[in-house]
Amino acid sequence: MKRWIGRWLMVVAIIHTVVGVVIGADSLGGMLSDGIINSVGEDMGRCAIAWFLLCGFSLFVMGFFVDWVEVNSNKVLPSGLGWGLLVIIIIGITLFPVSGFYLILPPSIALITRRLNTGGN
């Protein structure tokens, strides 16, 4: 199997995080000036950027793990990982049609088909 799914997810996560820092610069600046700890409060802009960045970091960790499995194991990841990503993508595209959710389609489909091609689920 060619190693690409984990790397793809990590690259998308980096792009996601960079975009978040750029579009959320004002909110992030306010959080920094307030000392980070308990700096989100009820400000929805700060809340949105905090979750946006946390999702990017989580995607990077997932990509790192998938890449590790691709390199260090002859095991195929469970198709449930691909199906789970696909559900997130469908919800994301429904809520945000003009977004980067489409970038996760190739690895999610690859995770599903790899597992199905090996006779697993």
PDB file of C-alpha atoms in Angstrom:
ATOM      1  CA  MET A   1       0.000   0.000   0.000  1.00  0.00           C
ATOM      2  CA  LYS A   2       1.178   3.448  -0.818  1.00  0.00           C
ATOM      3  CA  ARG A   3       1.657   5.755   2.147  1.00  0.00           C
ATOM      4  CA  TRP A   4      -0.355   8.939   1.654  1.00  0.00           C
ATOM      5  CA  ILE A   5      -3.538   9.049   3.747  1.00  0.00           C
ATOM      6  CA  GLY A   6      -1.943  10.178   7.010  1.00  0.00           C
ATOM      7  CA  ARG A   7       0.236  12.721   5.253  1.00  0.00           C
ATOM      8  CA  TRP A   8      -2.792  14.086   3.394  1.00  0.00           C
ATOM      9  CA  LEU A   9      -4.682  14.537   6.666  1.00  0.00           C
ATOM     10  CA  MET A  10      -1.693  16.289   8.275  1.00  0.00           C
ATOM     11  CA  VAL A  11      -1.321  18.685   5.328  1.00  0.00           C
ATOM     12  CA  VAL A  12      -5.037  19.514   5.424  1.00  0.00           C
ATOM     13  CA  ALA A  13      -4.735  20.064   9.192  1.00  0.00           C
ATOM     14  CA  ILE A  14      -1.827  22.472   8.698  1.00  0.00           C
ATOM     15  CA  ILE A  15      -3.727  24.385   6.002  1.00  0.00           C
ATOM     16  CA  HIS A  16      -6.801  24.448   8.257  1.00  0.00           C
ATOM     17  CA  THR A  17      -4.766  25.830  11.169  1.00  0.00           C
ATOM     18  CA  VAL A  18      -3.028  28.486   9.063  1.00  0.00           C
ATOM     19  CA  VAL A  19      -6.382  29.627   7.650  1.00  0.00           C
ATOM     20  CA  GLY A  20      -7.759  29.742  11.198  1.00  0.00           C
ATOM     21  CA  VAL A  21      -4.895  31.876  12.461  1.00  0.00           C
ATOM     22  CA  VAL A  22      -5.348  34.281   9.535  1.00  0.00           C
ATOM     23  CA  ILE A  23      -9.137  34.626   9.715  1.00  0.00           C
ATOM     24  CA  GLY A  24      -9.194  34.557  13.500  1.00  0.00           C
ATOM     25  CA  ALA A  25      -6.290  36.941  14.079  1.00  0.00           C
ATOM     26  CA  ASP A  26      -8.430  39.547  15.855  1.00  0.00           C
ATOM     27  CA  SER A  27     -10.012  37.019  18.203  1.00  0.00           C
ATOM     28  CA  LEU A  28      -6.661  35.336  18.853  1.00  0.00           C
ATOM     29  CA  GLY A  29      -5.061  38.713  19.561  1.00  0.00           C
ATOM     30  CA  GLY A  30      -7.770  39.470  22.093  1.00  0.00           C
ATOM     31  CA  MET A  31      -7.270  36.091  23.731  1.00  0.00           C
ATOM     32  CA  LEU A  32      -3.516  36.659  23.942  1.00  0.00           C
ATOM     33  CA  SER A  33      -3.952  40.117  25.425  1.00  0.00           C
ATOM     34  CA  ASP A  34      -6.348  38.656  28.007  1.00  0.00           C
ATOM     35  CA  GLY A  35      -3.753  36.091  29.048  1.00  0.00           C
ATOM     36  CA  ILE A  36      -5.130  32.960  27.287  1.00  0.00           C
ATOM     37  CA  ILE A  37      -6.464  31.273  30.455  1.00  0.00           C
ATOM     38  CA  ASN A  38     -10.246  31.698  30.541  1.00  0.00           C
ATOM     39  CA  SER A  39      -9.958  34.177  27.664  1.00  0.00           C
ATOM     40  CA  VAL A  40     -12.812  32.803  25.539  1.00  0.00           C
ATOM     41  CA  GLY A  41     -15.708  33.565  27.872  1.00  0.00           C
ATOM     42  CA  GLU A  42     -18.981  34.201  26.065  1.00  0.00           C
ATOM     43  CA  ASP A  43     -17.356  35.771  22.989  1.00  0.00           C
ATOM     44  CA  MET A  44     -18.609  33.648  20.080  1.00  0.00           C
ATOM     45  CA  GLY A  45     -15.769  34.785  17.805  1.00  0.00           C
ATOM     46  CA  ARG A  46     -13.216  33.544  20.305  1.00  0.00           C
ATOM     47  CA  CYS A  47     -15.190  30.367  20.862  1.00  0.00           C
ATOM     48  CA  ALA A  48     -15.373  29.711  17.122  1.00  0.00           C
ATOM     49  CA  ILE A  49     -11.653  30.211  16.538  1.00  0.00           C
ATOM     50  CA  ALA A  50     -10.739  28.113  19.581  1.00  0.00           C
ATOM     51  CA  TRP A  51     -12.810  25.189  18.284  1.00  0.00           C
ATOM     52  CA  PHE A  52     -11.580  25.769  14.727  1.00  0.00           C
ATOM     53  CA  LEU A  53      -7.964  25.453  15.862  1.00  0.00           C
ATOM     54  CA  LEU A  54      -8.676  22.522  18.185  1.00  0.00           C
ATOM     55  CA  CYS A  55     -10.275  20.667  15.264  1.00  0.00           C
ATOM     56  CA  GLY A  56      -7.189  21.370  13.155  1.00  0.00           C
ATOM     57  CA  PHE A  57      -4.897  20.045  15.869  1.00  0.00           C
ATOM     58  CA  SER A  58      -7.111  16.963  16.302  1.00  0.00           C
ATOM     59  CA  LEU A  59      -7.028  16.281  12.572  1.00  0.00           C
ATOM     60  CA  PHE A  60      -3.231  16.553  12.647  1.00  0.00           C
ATOM     61  CA  VAL A  61      -3.018  14.025  15.494  1.00  0.00           C
ATOM     62  CA  MET A  62      -5.307  11.667  13.561  1.00  0.00           C
ATOM     63  CA  GLY A  63      -3.167  12.095  10.457  1.00  0.00           C
ATOM     64  CA  PHE A  64      -0.011  11.438  12.456  1.00  0.00           C
ATOM     65  CA  PHE A  65      -1.502   8.210  13.811  1.00  0.00           C
ATOM     66  CA  VAL A  66      -2.718   7.053  10.387  1.00  0.00           C
ATOM     67  CA  ASP A  67       0.721   7.797   8.923  1.00  0.00           C
ATOM     68  CA  TRP A  68       2.370   5.847  11.737  1.00  0.00           C
ATOM     69  CA  VAL A  69       0.145   2.846  11.020  1.00  0.00           C
ATOM     70  CA  GLU A  70       0.865   3.132   7.289  1.00  0.00           C
ATOM     71  CA  VAL A  71       4.623   3.083   7.985  1.00  0.00           C
ATOM     72  CA  ASN A  72       4.945   0.684  10.915  1.00  0.00           C
ATOM     73  CA  SER A  73       2.227  -1.873  10.415  1.00  0.00           C
ATOM     74  CA  ASN A  74       0.955  -4.160   7.725  1.00  0.00           C
ATOM     75  CA  LYS A  75      -2.514  -3.742   9.223  1.00  0.00           C
ATOM     76  CA  VAL A  76      -5.305  -1.880   7.468  1.00  0.00           C
ATOM     77  CA  LEU A  77      -7.182   0.628   9.595  1.00  0.00           C
ATOM     78  CA  PRO A  78     -10.854  -0.133  10.275  1.00  0.00           C
ATOM     79  CA  SER A  79     -13.279   1.193   7.687  1.00  0.00           C
ATOM     80  CA  GLY A  80     -15.186   2.827  10.556  1.00  0.00           C
ATOM     81  CA  LEU A  81     -12.534   5.542  10.595  1.00  0.00           C
ATOM     82  CA  GLY A  82     -13.270   6.333   6.957  1.00  0.00           C
ATOM     83  CA  TRP A  83     -17.027   6.119   7.480  1.00  0.00           C
ATOM     84  CA  GLY A  84     -16.785   8.402  10.509  1.00  0.00           C
ATOM     85  CA  LEU A  85     -14.818  10.962   8.525  1.00  0.00           C
ATOM     86  CA  LEU A  86     -17.355  10.673   5.711  1.00  0.00           C
ATOM     87  CA  VAL A  87     -20.237  11.449   8.096  1.00  0.00           C
ATOM     88  CA  ILE A  88     -18.339  14.496   9.395  1.00  0.00           C
ATOM     89  CA  ILE A  89     -17.687  15.595   5.805  1.00  0.00           C
ATOM     90  CA  ILE A  90     -21.346  15.254   4.822  1.00  0.00           C
ATOM     91  CA  ILE A  91     -22.455  17.287   7.840  1.00  0.00           C
ATOM     92  CA  GLY A  92     -19.715  19.849   7.227  1.00  0.00           C
ATOM     93  CA  ILE A  93     -20.516  20.256   3.533  1.00  0.00           C
ATOM     94  CA  THR A  94     -24.219  20.553   4.350  1.00  0.00           C
ATOM     95  CA  LEU A  95     -23.544  23.335   6.862  1.00  0.00           C
ATOM     96  CA  PHE A  96     -20.635  24.963   4.984  1.00  0.00           C
ATOM     97  CA  PRO A  97     -20.861  24.176   1.241  1.00  0.00           C
ATOM     98  CA  VAL A  98     -17.973  26.530   0.485  1.00  0.00           C
ATOM     99  CA  SER A  99     -15.323  25.056   2.756  1.00  0.00           C
ATOM    100  CA  GLY A 100     -12.370  22.730   2.963  1.00  0.00           C
ATOM    101  CA  PHE A 101     -14.407  19.676   3.963  1.00  0.00           C
ATOM    102  CA  TYR A 102     -14.049  18.389   0.399  1.00  0.00           C
ATOM    103  CA  LEU A 103     -10.325  17.940   1.042  1.00  0.00           C
ATOM    104  CA  ILE A 104     -11.078  15.080   3.433  1.00  0.00           C
ATOM    105  CA  LEU A 105     -13.072  13.102   0.845  1.00  0.00           C
ATOM    106  CA  PRO A 106     -10.088  11.332  -0.795  1.00  0.00           C
ATOM    107  CA  PRO A 107      -8.584   9.946   2.424  1.00  0.00           C
ATOM    108  CA  SER A 108     -11.965   8.952   3.871  1.00  0.00           C
ATOM    109  CA  ILE A 109     -12.883   7.051   0.709  1.00  0.00           C
ATOM    110  CA  ALA A 110      -9.413   5.474   0.631  1.00  0.00           C
ATOM    111  CA  LEU A 111      -9.768   4.294   4.233  1.00  0.00           C
ATOM    112  CA  ILE A 112     -13.109   2.688   3.410  1.00  0.00           C
ATOM    113  CA  THR A 113     -12.012   1.053   0.157  1.00  0.00           C
ATOM    114  CA  ARG A 114      -8.692  -0.200   1.529  1.00  0.00           C
ATOM    115  CA  ARG A 115     -10.467  -2.063   4.267  1.00  0.00           C
ATOM    116  CA  LEU A 116     -13.181  -3.414   1.974  1.00  0.00           C
ATOM    117  CA  ASN A 117     -10.551  -4.525  -0.580  1.00  0.00           C
ATOM    118  CA  THR A 118      -8.856  -6.614   2.111  1.00  0.00           C
ATOM    119  CA  GLY A 119     -12.116  -8.343   2.986  1.00  0.00           C
ATOM    120  CA  GLY A 120     -12.603  -6.514   6.274  1.00  0.00           C
ATOM    121  CA  ASN A 121     -15.106  -4.009   7.532  1.00  0.00           C
TER     122      ASN A 121
END
